[in-house]
């Protein structure tokens, strides 16, 4: 285990390399975890890639809902690739060290892609709101240009804020220890290593989380409140069931992602525990991307039919 430091002018040793402890406390599972995470990563890549391929190849899925679903699947692949390959390298090689620059880069990409996922989930709920509550205007409002603009905005909208936040966090001095008790570079465990008072930085984190997390979540709640009210007014049970089926899968992903992420970032620093943070992080970094293809495939009959057509052709 490496521990590299350099002496600062005030004789305080400043960390220049971190050690990601990951799941080192699970000593009995060290031979088991690499295989499990490898299988999970392959499953995420295959499952989400299949959704991207099927939505591109099948003309029946050339609709805004599936356009955003394809972007969401691409985003999930990128999102999980920020953390999971690094976990696998650490587990296979037993080398848990990570340079300051690599840690900052990982955190930056993680935050940017996490923000993109938050925005894209809000866009997908807006799409469902228009389709169910304003079906006559839906084709005009959600045209190809609008879809591409919303997708681009979701991907790029959080970049300036999250790049700035990453720079702010890594402008801090880190001292006393270089051990991050987590499986990737995340804000709460990194702030624990900072020298001096970090309350200003914590407030900054809360403000950013409200902007990129709470605001999209509130928009999703408003959208689904109106969607549910509209569905309940539908005259037939079959119509209500079909409308609910197109929304329930998206709502489940929203709960998994926002629920675990909000608990992680909205808790005060004093109440953070390494074990709880790791479990919660597993949900929004690995569990959600893994179940995304299953959730959407099982609930969207059009996707199931498209898979059948594809496999029959091949």
PDB file of N, CA, C and O in Angstrom, residues 236-289:
ATOM      1  N   UNK A 236     -61.382   3.946 -19.767  1.00  0.00           N
ATOM      2  CA  UNK A 236     -61.314   2.485 -19.741  1.00  0.00           C
ATOM      3  C   UNK A 236     -60.150   2.002 -18.868  1.00  0.00           C
ATOM      4  O   UNK A 236     -59.120   2.660 -18.764  1.00  0.00           O
ATOM      5  N   UNK A 237     -60.363   0.833 -18.260  1.00  0.00           N
ATOM      6  CA  UNK A 237     -59.312   0.226 -17.429  1.00  0.00           C
ATOM      7  C   UNK A 237     -58.105  -0.163 -18.275  1.00  0.00           C
ATOM      8  O   UNK A 237     -56.958  -0.066 -17.830  1.00  0.00           O
ATOM      9  N   UNK A 238     -58.350  -0.584 -19.522  1.00  0.00           N
ATOM     10  CA  UNK A 238     -57.265  -0.975 -20.415  1.00  0.00           C
ATOM     11  C   UNK A 238     -56.374   0.216 -20.740  1.00  0.00           C
ATOM     12  O   UNK A 238     -55.143   0.108 -20.772  1.00  0.00           O
ATOM     13  N   UNK A 239     -56.998   1.369 -20.963  1.00  0.00           N
ATOM     14  CA  UNK A 239     -56.232   2.582 -21.240  1.00  0.00           C
ATOM     15  C   UNK A 239     -55.401   3.003 -20.045  1.00  0.00           C
ATOM     16  O   UNK A 239     -54.242   3.424 -20.202  1.00  0.00           O
ATOM     17  N   UNK A 240     -55.989   2.893 -18.846  1.00  0.00           N
ATOM     18  CA  UNK A 240     -55.246   3.249 -17.631  1.00  0.00           C
ATOM     19  C   UNK A 240     -54.054   2.313 -17.419  1.00  0.00           C
ATOM     20  O   UNK A 240     -52.958   2.750 -17.061  1.00  0.00           O
ATOM     21  N   UNK A 241     -54.268   1.026 -17.653  1.00  0.00           N
ATOM     22  CA  UNK A 241     -53.194   0.039 -17.474  1.00  0.00           C
ATOM     23  C   UNK A 241     -52.047   0.291 -18.445  1.00  0.00           C
ATOM     24  O   UNK A 241     -50.871   0.250 -18.062  1.00  0.00           O
ATOM     25  N   UNK A 242     -52.376   0.576 -19.700  1.00  0.00           N
ATOM     26  CA  UNK A 242     -51.346   0.824 -20.700  1.00  0.00           C
ATOM     27  C   UNK A 242     -50.554   2.088 -20.368  1.00  0.00           C
ATOM     28  O   UNK A 242     -49.317   2.117 -20.496  1.00  0.00           O
ATOM     29  N   UNK A 243     -51.257   3.136 -19.934  1.00  0.00           N
ATOM     30  CA  UNK A 243     -50.581   4.395 -19.595  1.00  0.00           C
ATOM     31  C   UNK A 243     -49.663   4.216 -18.388  1.00  0.00           C
ATOM     32  O   UNK A 243     -48.533   4.715 -18.371  1.00  0.00           O
ATOM     33  N   UNK A 244     -50.158   3.493 -17.372  1.00  0.00           N
ATOM     34  CA  UNK A 244     -49.339   3.246 -16.188  1.00  0.00           C
ATOM     35  C   UNK A 244     -48.105   2.417 -16.529  1.00  0.00           C
ATOM     36  O   UNK A 244     -47.026   2.625 -15.976  1.00  0.00           O
ATOM     37  N   UNK A 245     -48.247   1.450 -17.432  1.00  0.00           N
ATOM     38  CA  UNK A 245     -47.140   0.556 -17.770  1.00  0.00           C
ATOM     39  C   UNK A 245     -45.982   1.301 -18.426  1.00  0.00           C
ATOM     40  O   UNK A 245     -44.818   0.941 -18.252  1.00  0.00           O
ATOM     41  N   UNK A 246     -46.286   2.355 -19.186  1.00  0.00           N
ATOM     42  CA  UNK A 246     -45.225   3.124 -19.846  1.00  0.00           C
ATOM     43  C   UNK A 246     -44.508   4.058 -18.882  1.00  0.00           C
ATOM     44  O   UNK A 246     -43.410   4.535 -19.177  1.00  0.00           O
ATOM     45  N   UNK A 247     -45.117   4.303 -17.722  1.00  0.00           N
ATOM     46  CA  UNK A 247     -44.529   5.243 -16.761  1.00  0.00           C
ATOM     47  C   UNK A 247     -43.884   4.546 -15.559  1.00  0.00           C
ATOM     48  O   UNK A 247     -42.952   5.086 -14.961  1.00  0.00           O
ATOM     49  N   UNK A 248     -44.397   3.370 -15.202  1.00  0.00           N
ATOM     50  CA  UNK A 248     -43.947   2.716 -13.974  1.00  0.00           C
ATOM     51  C   UNK A 248     -42.468   2.358 -14.008  1.00  0.00           C
ATOM     52  O   UNK A 248     -41.768   2.487 -12.997  1.00  0.00           O
ATOM     53  N   UNK A 249     -41.965   1.919 -15.168  1.00  0.00           N
ATOM     54  CA  UNK A 249     -40.555   1.549 -15.266  1.00  0.00           C
ATOM     55  C   UNK A 249     -39.661   2.760 -15.046  1.00  0.00           C
ATOM     56  O   UNK A 249     -38.663   2.702 -14.307  1.00  0.00           O
ATOM     57  N   UNK A 250     -40.027   3.875 -15.660  1.00  0.00           N
ATOM     58  CA  UNK A 250     -39.250   5.109 -15.503  1.00  0.00           C
ATOM     59  C   UNK A 250     -39.290   5.576 -14.052  1.00  0.00           C
ATOM     60  O   UNK A 250     -38.267   5.996 -13.484  1.00  0.00           O
ATOM     61  N   UNK A 251     -40.461   5.477 -13.428  1.00  0.00           N
ATOM     62  CA  UNK A 251     -40.618   5.919 -12.044  1.00  0.00           C
ATOM     63  C   UNK A 251     -39.772   5.070 -11.099  1.00  0.00           C
ATOM     64  O   UNK A 251     -39.202   5.591 -10.129  1.00  0.00           O
ATOM     65  N   UNK A 252     -39.662   3.776 -11.372  1.00  0.00           N
ATOM     66  CA  UNK A 252     -38.843   2.890 -10.541  1.00  0.00           C
ATOM     67  C   UNK A 252     -37.373   3.274 -10.620  1.00  0.00           C
ATOM     68  O   UNK A 252     -36.669   3.311  -9.602  1.00  0.00           O
ATOM     69  N   UNK A 253     -36.881   3.570 -11.820  1.00  0.00           N
ATOM     70  CA  UNK A 253     -35.483   3.999 -11.999  1.00  0.00           C
ATOM     71  C   UNK A 253     -35.250   5.327 -11.279  1.00  0.00           C
ATOM     72  O   UNK A 253     -34.201   5.520 -10.648  1.00  0.00           O
ATOM     73  N   UNK A 254     -36.218   6.229 -11.356  1.00  0.00           N
ATOM     74  CA  UNK A 254     -36.116   7.528 -10.671  1.00  0.00           C
ATOM     75  C   UNK A 254     -35.963   7.334  -9.164  1.00  0.00           C
ATOM     76  O   UNK A 254     -35.100   7.953  -8.523  1.00  0.00           O
ATOM     77  N   UNK A 255     -36.787   6.461  -8.587  1.00  0.00           N
ATOM     78  CA  UNK A 255     -36.737   6.212  -7.141  1.00  0.00           C
ATOM     79  C   UNK A 255     -35.393   5.618  -6.736  1.00  0.00           C
ATOM     80  O   UNK A 255     -34.785   6.041  -5.744  1.00  0.00           O
ATOM     81  N   UNK A 256     -34.902   4.640  -7.499  1.00  0.00           N
ATOM     82  CA  UNK A 256     -33.619   4.007  -7.189  1.00  0.00           C
ATOM     83  C   UNK A 256     -32.470   5.016  -7.244  1.00  0.00           C
ATOM     84  O   UNK A 256     -31.635   5.085  -6.342  1.00  0.00           O
ATOM     85  N   UNK A 257     -32.450   5.812  -8.310  1.00  0.00           N
ATOM     86  CA  UNK A 257     -31.338   6.746  -8.515  1.00  0.00           C
ATOM     87  C   UNK A 257     -31.386   7.913  -7.533  1.00  0.00           C
ATOM     88  O   UNK A 257     -30.431   8.163  -6.790  1.00  0.00           O
ATOM     89  N   UNK A 258     -32.497   8.636  -7.506  1.00  0.00           N
ATOM     90  CA  UNK A 258     -32.588   9.830  -6.671  1.00  0.00           C
ATOM     91  C   UNK A 258     -32.646   9.485  -5.184  1.00  0.00           C
ATOM     92  O   UNK A 258     -32.124  10.230  -4.354  1.00  0.00           O
ATOM     93  N   UNK A 259     -33.294   8.370  -4.850  1.00  0.00           N
ATOM     94  CA  UNK A 259     -33.409   7.988  -3.440  1.00  0.00           C
ATOM     95  C   UNK A 259     -32.056   7.756  -2.804  1.00  0.00           C
ATOM     96  O   UNK A 259     -31.719   8.361  -1.765  1.00  0.00           O
ATOM     97  N   UNK A 260     -31.244   6.898  -3.417  1.00  0.00           N
ATOM     98  CA  UNK A 260     -29.930   6.584  -2.850  1.00  0.00           C
ATOM     99  C   UNK A 260     -28.973   7.769  -2.931  1.00  0.00           C
ATOM    100  O   UNK A 260     -28.216   8.043  -1.996  1.00  0.00           O
ATOM    101  N   UNK A 261     -28.996   8.506  -4.047  1.00  0.00           N
ATOM    102  CA  UNK A 261     -28.084   9.647  -4.212  1.00  0.00           C
ATOM    103  C   UNK A 261     -28.406  10.773  -3.235  1.00  0.00           C
ATOM    104  O   UNK A 261     -27.495  11.390  -2.660  1.00  0.00           O
ATOM    105  N   UNK A 262     -29.692  11.046  -3.026  1.00  0.00           N
ATOM    106  CA  UNK A 262     -30.070  12.152  -2.129  1.00  0.00           C
ATOM    107  C   UNK A 262     -29.691  11.855  -0.679  1.00  0.00           C
ATOM    108  O   UNK A 262     -29.247  12.750   0.049  1.00  0.00           O
ATOM    109  N   UNK A 263     -29.844  10.587  -0.260  1.00  0.00           N
ATOM    110  CA  UNK A 263     -29.453  10.221   1.107  1.00  0.00           C
ATOM    111  C   UNK A 263     -27.946  10.397   1.282  1.00  0.00           C
ATOM    112  O   UNK A 263     -27.473  10.874   2.316  1.00  0.00           O
ATOM    113  N   UNK A 264     -27.183  10.042   0.260  1.00  0.00           N
ATOM    114  CA  UNK A 264     -25.725  10.161   0.328  1.00  0.00           C
ATOM    115  C   UNK A 264     -25.271  11.612   0.457  1.00  0.00           C
ATOM    116  O   UNK A 264     -24.427  11.942   1.294  1.00  0.00           O
ATOM    117  N   UNK A 265     -25.839  12.504  -0.363  1.00  0.00           N
ATOM    118  CA  UNK A 265     -25.311  13.873  -0.448  1.00  0.00           C
ATOM    119  C   UNK A 265     -26.012  14.873   0.463  1.00  0.00           C
ATOM    120  O   UNK A 265     -25.444  15.923   0.762  1.00  0.00           O
ATOM    121  N   UNK A 266     -27.225  14.571   0.908  1.00  0.00           N
ATOM    122  CA  UNK A 266     -27.926  15.528   1.755  1.00  0.00           C
ATOM    123  C   UNK A 266     -27.685  15.300   3.245  1.00  0.00           C
ATOM    124  O   UNK A 266     -28.015  16.140   4.060  1.00  0.00           O
ATOM    125  N   UNK A 267     -27.096  14.155   3.591  1.00  0.00           N
ATOM    126  CA  UNK A 267     -26.784  13.936   4.995  1.00  0.00           C
ATOM    127  C   UNK A 267     -25.613  14.814   5.419  1.00  0.00           C
ATOM    128  O   UNK A 267     -24.685  15.041   4.637  1.00  0.00           O
ATOM    129  N   UNK A 268     -25.630  15.318   6.676  1.00  0.00           N
ATOM    130  CA  UNK A 268     -24.479  16.095   7.151  1.00  0.00           C
ATOM    131  C   UNK A 268     -23.249  15.216   7.256  1.00  0.00           C
ATOM    132  O   UNK A 268     -23.333  13.996   7.412  1.00  0.00           O
ATOM    133  N   UNK A 269     -22.089  15.848   7.157  1.00  0.00           N
ATOM    134  CA  UNK A 269     -20.817  15.113   7.156  1.00  0.00           C
ATOM    135  C   UNK A 269     -20.672  14.244   8.397  1.00  0.00           C
ATOM    136  O   UNK A 269     -20.153  13.122   8.333  1.00  0.00           O
ATOM    137  N   UNK A 270     -21.147  14.735   9.553  1.00  0.00           N
ATOM    138  CA  UNK A 270     -20.972  14.013  10.818  1.00  0.00           C
ATOM    139  C   UNK A 270     -21.716  12.685  10.850  1.00  0.00           C
ATOM    140  O   UNK A 270     -21.359  11.776  11.600  1.00  0.00           O
ATOM    141  N   UNK A 271     -22.793  12.562  10.050  1.00  0.00           N
ATOM    142  CA  UNK A 271     -23.605  11.342  10.088  1.00  0.00           C
ATOM    143  C   UNK A 271     -23.203  10.324   9.027  1.00  0.00           C
ATOM    144  O   UNK A 271     -23.822   9.269   8.913  1.00  0.00           O
ATOM    145  N   UNK A 272     -22.153  10.622   8.257  1.00  0.00           N
ATOM    146  CA  UNK A 272     -21.709   9.690   7.218  1.00  0.00           C
ATOM    147  C   UNK A 272     -20.966   8.519   7.846  1.00  0.00           C
ATOM    148  O   UNK A 272     -20.113   8.701   8.717  1.00  0.00           O
ATOM    149  N   UNK A 273     -21.290   7.326   7.409  1.00  0.00           N
ATOM    150  CA  UNK A 273     -20.522   6.143   7.785  1.00  0.00           C
ATOM    151  C   UNK A 273     -20.078   5.452   6.512  1.00  0.00           C
ATOM    152  O   UNK A 273     -20.819   5.406   5.531  1.00  0.00           O
ATOM    153  N   UNK A 274     -18.858   4.906   6.536  1.00  0.00           N
ATOM    154  CA  UNK A 274     -18.276   4.330   5.321  1.00  0.00           C
ATOM    155  C   UNK A 274     -19.125   3.189   4.776  1.00  0.00           C
ATOM    156  O   UNK A 274     -19.361   3.091   3.574  1.00  0.00           O
ATOM    157  N   UNK A 275     -19.603   2.328   5.669  1.00  0.00           N
ATOM    158  CA  UNK A 275     -20.397   1.179   5.231  1.00  0.00           C
ATOM    159  C   UNK A 275     -21.681   1.584   4.544  1.00  0.00           C
ATOM    160  O   UNK A 275     -22.017   1.075   3.468  1.00  0.00           O
ATOM    161  N   UNK A 276     -22.404   2.533   5.158  1.00  0.00           N
ATOM    162  CA  UNK A 276     -23.668   3.000   4.580  1.00  0.00           C
ATOM    163  C   UNK A 276     -23.435   3.701   3.248  1.00  0.00           C
ATOM    164  O   UNK A 276     -24.183   3.499   2.283  1.00  0.00           O
ATOM    165  N   UNK A 277     -22.390   4.535   3.176  1.00  0.00           N
ATOM    166  CA  UNK A 277     -22.079   5.255   1.935  1.00  0.00           C
ATOM    167  C   UNK A 277     -21.788   4.285   0.792  1.00  0.00           C
ATOM    168  O   UNK A 277     -22.211   4.505  -0.342  1.00  0.00           O
ATOM    169  N   UNK A 278     -21.068   3.208   1.100  1.00  0.00           N
ATOM    170  CA  UNK A 278     -20.729   2.234   0.060  1.00  0.00           C
ATOM    171  C   UNK A 278     -21.974   1.522  -0.461  1.00  0.00           C
ATOM    172  O   UNK A 278     -22.139   1.333  -1.672  1.00  0.00           O
ATOM    173  N   UNK A 279     -22.866   1.146   0.457  1.00  0.00           N
ATOM    174  CA  UNK A 279     -24.100   0.456   0.054  1.00  0.00           C
ATOM    175  C   UNK A 279     -24.966   1.371  -0.802  1.00  0.00           C
ATOM    176  O   UNK A 279     -25.472   0.977  -1.864  1.00  0.00           O
ATOM    177  N   UNK A 280     -25.148   2.624  -0.357  1.00  0.00           N
ATOM    178  CA  UNK A 280     -25.955   3.577  -1.109  1.00  0.00           C
ATOM    179  C   UNK A 280     -25.343   3.868  -2.477  1.00  0.00           C
ATOM    180  O   UNK A 280     -26.050   3.948  -3.486  1.00  0.00           O
ATOM    181  N   UNK A 281     -24.014   4.008  -2.511  1.00  0.00           N
ATOM    182  CA  UNK A 281     -23.326   4.287  -3.776  1.00  0.00           C
ATOM    183  C   UNK A 281     -23.467   3.132  -4.752  1.00  0.00           C
ATOM    184  O   UNK A 281     -23.556   3.342  -5.965  1.00  0.00           O
ATOM    185  N   UNK A 282     -23.479   1.904  -4.231  1.00  0.00           N
ATOM    186  CA  UNK A 282     -23.661   0.738  -5.102  1.00  0.00           C
ATOM    187  C   UNK A 282     -24.989   0.823  -5.846  1.00  0.00           C
ATOM    188  O   UNK A 282     -25.097   0.410  -6.996  1.00  0.00           O
ATOM    189  N   UNK A 283     -26.013   1.372  -5.181  1.00  0.00           N
ATOM    190  CA  UNK A 283     -27.338   1.459  -5.800  1.00  0.00           C
ATOM    191  C   UNK A 283     -27.323   2.374  -7.013  1.00  0.00           C
ATOM    192  O   UNK A 283     -27.798   1.996  -8.086  1.00  0.00           O
ATOM    193  N   UNK A 284     -26.784   3.604  -6.864  1.00  0.00           N
ATOM    194  CA  UNK A 284     -26.884   4.543  -7.984  1.00  0.00           C
ATOM    195  C   UNK A 284     -25.723   4.458  -8.967  1.00  0.00           C
ATOM    196  O   UNK A 284     -25.789   5.043 -10.044  1.00  0.00           O
ATOM    197  N   UNK A 285     -24.657   3.700  -8.623  1.00  0.00           N
ATOM    198  CA  UNK A 285     -23.552   3.549  -9.579  1.00  0.00           C
ATOM    199  C   UNK A 285     -23.577   2.221 -10.313  1.00  0.00           C
ATOM    200  O   UNK A 285     -23.094   2.126 -11.441  1.00  0.00           O
ATOM    201  N   UNK A 286     -24.129   1.172  -9.684  1.00  0.00           N
ATOM    202  CA  UNK A 286     -24.075  -0.165 -10.281  1.00  0.00           C
ATOM    203  C   UNK A 286     -25.440  -0.823 -10.420  1.00  0.00           C
ATOM    204  O   UNK A 286     -25.789  -1.354 -11.483  1.00  0.00           O
ATOM    205  N   UNK A 287     -26.247  -0.790  -9.349  1.00  0.00           N
ATOM    206  CA  UNK A 287     -27.540  -1.494  -9.358  1.00  0.00           C
ATOM    207  C   UNK A 287     -28.491  -0.913 -10.405  1.00  0.00           C
ATOM    208  O   UNK A 287     -29.087  -1.648 -11.192  1.00  0.00           O
ATOM    209  N   UNK A 288     -28.628   0.426 -10.420  1.00  0.00           N
ATOM    210  CA  UNK A 288     -29.530   1.057 -11.391  1.00  0.00           C
ATOM    211  C   UNK A 288     -29.115   0.784 -12.838  1.00  0.00           C
ATOM    212  O   UNK A 288     -29.956   0.377 -13.653  1.00  0.00           O
ATOM    213  N   UNK A 289     -27.827   0.962 -13.218  1.00  0.00           N
ATOM    214  CA  UNK A 289     -27.438   0.621 -14.596  1.00  0.00           C
ATOM    215  C   UNK A 289     -27.640  -0.849 -14.932  1.00  0.00           C
ATOM    216  O   UNK A 289     -27.918  -1.189 -16.082  1.00  0.00           O
TER     217      UNK A 289
END
